[in-house]
Backbone as numpy.savetxt, mean C-alpha at the origin, in Angstrom:
# Nx Ny Nz CAx CAy CAz Cx Cy Cz
-0.28 4.45 -14.11 -1.14 5.63 -14.11 -0.24 6.86 -14.11
-0.65 7.88 -14.81 0.13 9.09 -14.92 -0.02 9.93 -13.66
0.86 10.92 -13.55 0.83 11.83 -12.41 -0.50 12.58 -12.35
-1.15 12.73 -13.51 -2.42 13.44 -13.57 -3.60 12.55 -13.17
-3.36 11.29 -12.76 -4.43 10.38 -12.39 -5.29 10.96 -11.28
-6.57 10.69 -11.34 -7.49 11.22 -10.34 -7.71 10.22 -9.23
-8.32 10.70 -8.15 -8.68 9.83 -7.05 -9.58 8.71 -7.53
-10.49 9.03 -8.46 -11.39 8.01 -9.01 -10.59 6.93 -9.71
-9.54 7.31 -10.44 -8.69 6.33 -11.12 -8.02 5.41 -10.10
-7.53 5.97 -9.01 -6.88 5.18 -7.97 -7.87 4.19 -7.40
-9.04 4.66 -7.04 -10.02 3.76 -6.42 -10.58 2.76 -7.39
-10.67 3.10 -8.68 -11.07 2.12 -9.68 -10.04 0.99 -9.73
-8.78 1.35 -9.74 -7.71 0.34 -9.76 -7.73 -0.50 -8.49
-7.93 0.12 -7.34 -7.98 -0.62 -6.08 -9.15 -1.60 -6.11
-10.30 -1.17 -6.60 -11.47 -2.04 -6.69 -11.19 -3.23 -7.60
-10.55 -2.97 -8.73 -10.22 -4.05 -9.67 -9.20 -5.02 -9.09
-8.18 -4.49 -8.41 -7.19 -5.35 -7.77 -7.82 -6.20 -6.67
-8.69 -5.58 -5.88 -9.39 -6.30 -4.81 -10.20 -7.45 -5.40
-10.94 -7.18 -6.47 -11.75 -8.22 -7.11 -10.88 -9.35 -7.66
-9.77 -8.99 -8.27 -8.86 -9.99 -8.82 -8.28 -10.86 -7.71
-7.85 -10.23 -6.62 -7.31 -10.99 -5.49 -8.37 -11.90 -4.89
-9.59 -11.40 -4.73 -10.67 -12.23 -4.19 -10.97 -13.42 -5.10
-10.92 -13.20 -6.40 -11.20 -14.29 -7.34 -10.11 -15.35 -7.32
-8.93 -14.99 -6.86 -7.79 -15.90 -6.88 -7.27 -16.26 -5.50
-8.05 -16.01 -4.46 -7.57 -16.29 -3.10 -7.58 -17.79 -2.81
-6.69 -18.17 -1.92 -6.60 -19.57 -1.52 -7.14 -19.79 -0.11
-7.40 -18.70 0.62 -7.92 -18.79 1.98 -9.15 -17.90 2.11
-10.15 -18.40 2.76 -11.41 -17.69 2.95 -11.50 -17.12 4.35
-12.51 -16.30 4.57 -12.88 -15.82 5.90 -11.77 -15.08 6.62
-11.69 -15.34 7.93 -10.73 -14.63 8.78 -9.29 -14.88 8.35
-8.99 -16.10 7.90 -7.62 -16.39 7.45 -7.26 -15.56 6.22
-8.19 -15.44 5.29 -7.93 -14.64 4.09 -7.72 -13.18 4.43
-8.54 -12.67 5.36 -8.40 -11.28 5.80 -7.06 -11.07 6.49
-6.71 -11.96 7.38 -5.44 -11.85 8.09 -4.27 -11.86 7.11
-4.30 -12.75 6.15 -3.21 -12.81 5.17 -3.14 -11.56 4.32
-4.29 -10.99 3.98 -4.31 -9.77 3.19 -3.67 -8.62 3.97
-3.96 -8.55 5.27 -3.37 -7.49 6.10 -1.89 -7.76 6.34
-1.51 -9.02 6.55 -0.10 -9.36 6.76 0.76 -9.05 5.53
0.15 -9.07 4.35 0.88 -8.73 3.13 1.49 -7.34 3.24
0.83 -6.47 3.99 1.35 -5.13 4.20 2.71 -5.16 4.90
2.86 -6.03 5.89 4.15 -6.16 6.58 5.24 -6.63 5.62
4.88 -7.55 4.75 5.84 -8.02 3.76 6.31 -6.87 2.88
5.37 -6.05 2.43 5.72 -4.93 1.57 6.58 -3.89 2.30
6.28 -3.63 3.56 7.10 -2.70 4.35 8.52 -3.24 4.49
8.64 -4.55 4.67 9.96 -5.16 4.72 10.74 -4.96 3.44
10.04 -4.97 2.31 10.70 -4.74 1.03 11.17 -3.29 0.90
10.46 -2.35 1.53 10.93 -0.96 1.57 12.24 -0.91 2.34
12.26 -1.55 3.50 13.48 -1.57 4.33 14.64 -2.20 3.56
14.38 -3.30 2.89 15.42 -3.96 2.11 15.96 -3.03 1.02
15.06 -2.30 0.36 15.49 -1.38 -0.69 16.32 -0.23 -0.13
15.91 0.30 1.03 16.69 1.39 1.65 18.07 0.88 2.04
18.12 -0.27 2.67 19.42 -0.87 3.06 20.27 -1.09 1.82
19.65 -1.58 0.74 20.39 -1.80 -0.50 20.84 -0.51 -1.15
20.05 0.53 -1.01 20.42 1.84 -1.57 21.61 2.43 -0.81
21.60 2.23 0.49 22.67 2.79 1.33 23.91 1.90 1.36
23.84 0.72 0.76 24.98 -0.19 0.78 25.29 -0.68 2.17
24.27 -0.79 3.02 24.46 -1.11 4.43 24.92 -2.55 4.67
24.59 -3.46 3.77 25.00 -4.85 3.93 26.34 -5.05 3.24
27.44 -5.21 4.02 28.76 -5.30 3.40 28.92 -6.53 2.50
28.14 -7.55 2.75 28.22 -8.75 1.93 27.62 -8.51 0.55
26.60 -7.65 0.48 25.90 -7.42 -0.79 26.30 -6.11 -1.47
26.69 -5.11 -0.67 27.02 -3.81 -1.25 25.76 -3.06 -1.65
25.89 -2.15 -2.61 24.77 -1.37 -3.09 23.99 -2.20 -4.10
22.75 -2.50 -3.75 21.94 -3.39 -4.59 20.68 -2.73 -5.13
20.35 -1.55 -4.62 19.12 -0.86 -5.01 19.42 0.61 -5.24
18.46 1.30 -5.83 18.52 2.75 -5.98 17.26 3.36 -5.37
17.25 4.69 -5.29 16.08 5.36 -4.70 14.81 5.12 -5.50
14.95 4.84 -6.80 13.77 4.50 -7.59 13.14 3.21 -7.09
13.98 2.27 -6.64 13.47 1.03 -6.05 12.69 1.31 -4.77
13.20 2.23 -3.96 12.51 2.61 -2.72 11.15 3.22 -3.06
11.13 4.09 -4.06 9.87 4.70 -4.48 8.86 3.63 -4.90
9.31 2.68 -5.70 8.41 1.61 -6.17 7.89 0.78 -5.00
8.76 0.48 -4.05 8.33 -0.31 -2.89 7.34 0.48 -2.02
7.55 1.78 -1.89 6.59 2.60 -1.14 5.24 2.62 -1.83
5.25 2.66 -3.16 3.98 2.58 -3.90 3.30 1.24 -3.63
4.08 0.16 -3.59 3.50 -1.15 -3.29 2.86 -1.16 -1.90
3.49 -0.48 -0.93 2.92 -0.39 0.42 1.58 0.33 0.36
1.54 1.45 -0.33 0.29 2.23 -0.41 -0.82 1.42 -1.08
-0.50 0.77 -2.19 -1.49 -0.04 -2.90 -1.98 -1.19 -2.01
-1.06 -1.86 -1.37 -1.42 -2.99 -0.51 -2.28 -2.54 0.65
-1.97 -1.38 1.23 -2.78 -0.86 2.34 -4.19 -0.51 1.86
-4.31 0.09 0.70 -5.63 0.45 0.19 -6.45 -0.78 -0.17
-5.80 -1.81 -0.72 -6.51 -3.05 -1.01 -6.95 -3.72 0.29
-6.10 -3.70 1.31 -6.48 -4.27 2.61 -7.66 -3.51 3.20
-7.64 -2.19 3.09 -8.76 -1.38 3.57 -10.03 -1.75 2.81
-9.93 -1.91 1.50 -11.08 -2.30 0.69 -11.59 -3.68 1.08
-10.69 -4.54 1.51 -11.09 -5.87 1.98 -11.92 -5.77 3.26
-11.61 -4.80 4.09 -12.34 -4.62 5.34 -13.69 -3.95 5.15
-13.80 -3.09 4.13 -15.05 -2.35 3.93 -15.24 -1.99 2.47
-16.47 -2.15 1.96 -16.73 -1.69 0.59 -16.72 -0.16 0.50
-16.75 0.53 1.64 -16.72 1.99 1.69 -15.30 2.52 1.91
-14.31 1.80 1.41 -12.90 2.15 1.66 -12.58 3.58 1.22
-13.09 3.99 0.08 -12.80 5.33 -0.42 -13.26 6.39 0.57
-14.49 6.25 1.07 -15.05 7.22 2.02 -14.33 7.15 3.37
-14.03 5.93 3.82 -13.31 5.76 5.09 -11.95 6.43 5.01
-11.24 6.19 3.90 -9.91 6.79 3.74 -9.99 8.31 3.67
-10.94 8.83 2.89 -11.08 10.28 2.75 -11.38 10.94 4.09
-12.26 10.35 4.87 -12.60 10.90 6.18 -11.40 10.85 7.12
-10.67 9.75 7.08 -9.50 9.63 7.96 -8.41 10.61 7.54
-8.18 10.74 6.24 -7.18 11.69 5.75 -7.55 13.11 6.15
-8.82 13.46 6.04 -9.26 14.79 6.45 -9.01 15.01 7.95
-9.30 13.99 8.75 -9.07 14.09 10.20 -7.59 14.26 10.53
-6.74 13.48 9.89 -5.30 13.60 10.13 -4.79 14.95 9.67
-5.26 15.40 8.52 -4.84 16.70 7.98 -5.27 17.82 8.91
-6.50 17.79 9.36 -7.01 18.84 10.26 -6.24 18.82 11.58
-6.03 17.62 12.11 -5.30 17.49 13.37 -3.87 18.00 13.24
-3.26 17.78 12.10 -1.86 18.16 11.89 -1.69 19.60 11.43
-2.56 20.07 10.53 -2.38 21.38 9.90 -3.41 22.41 10.32
-4.43 21.97 11.03 -5.52 22.87 11.39 -6.62 22.80 10.35
-7.74 23.44 10.64 -8.87 23.40 9.69 -8.48 24.03 8.35
-9.17 23.58 7.31 -8.89 24.10 5.96 -9.25 25.56 5.87
């Protein structure tokens, strides 16, 4: 999606990804939900791995990643979080918008 993508485009993609994952899941019910949420931890770990690789922190491996890799992994975290939210509620878009507004107001003050 281009930088000019709209919120509707993001949520359309999230809805489609959610449907695709549901159609191809191997675990139902609470186990499926738990695994969907745990996927977020896996993605966060990949961000850490990319940062460590970018900084050359592992002397055995050296520099293995670039900041573009970190950006891509952060995008994966955001997508995975939004899909997990959609898994919890069909009103994910509204839940996210309300929460973002609350965090923004709490942090920056009223609009």
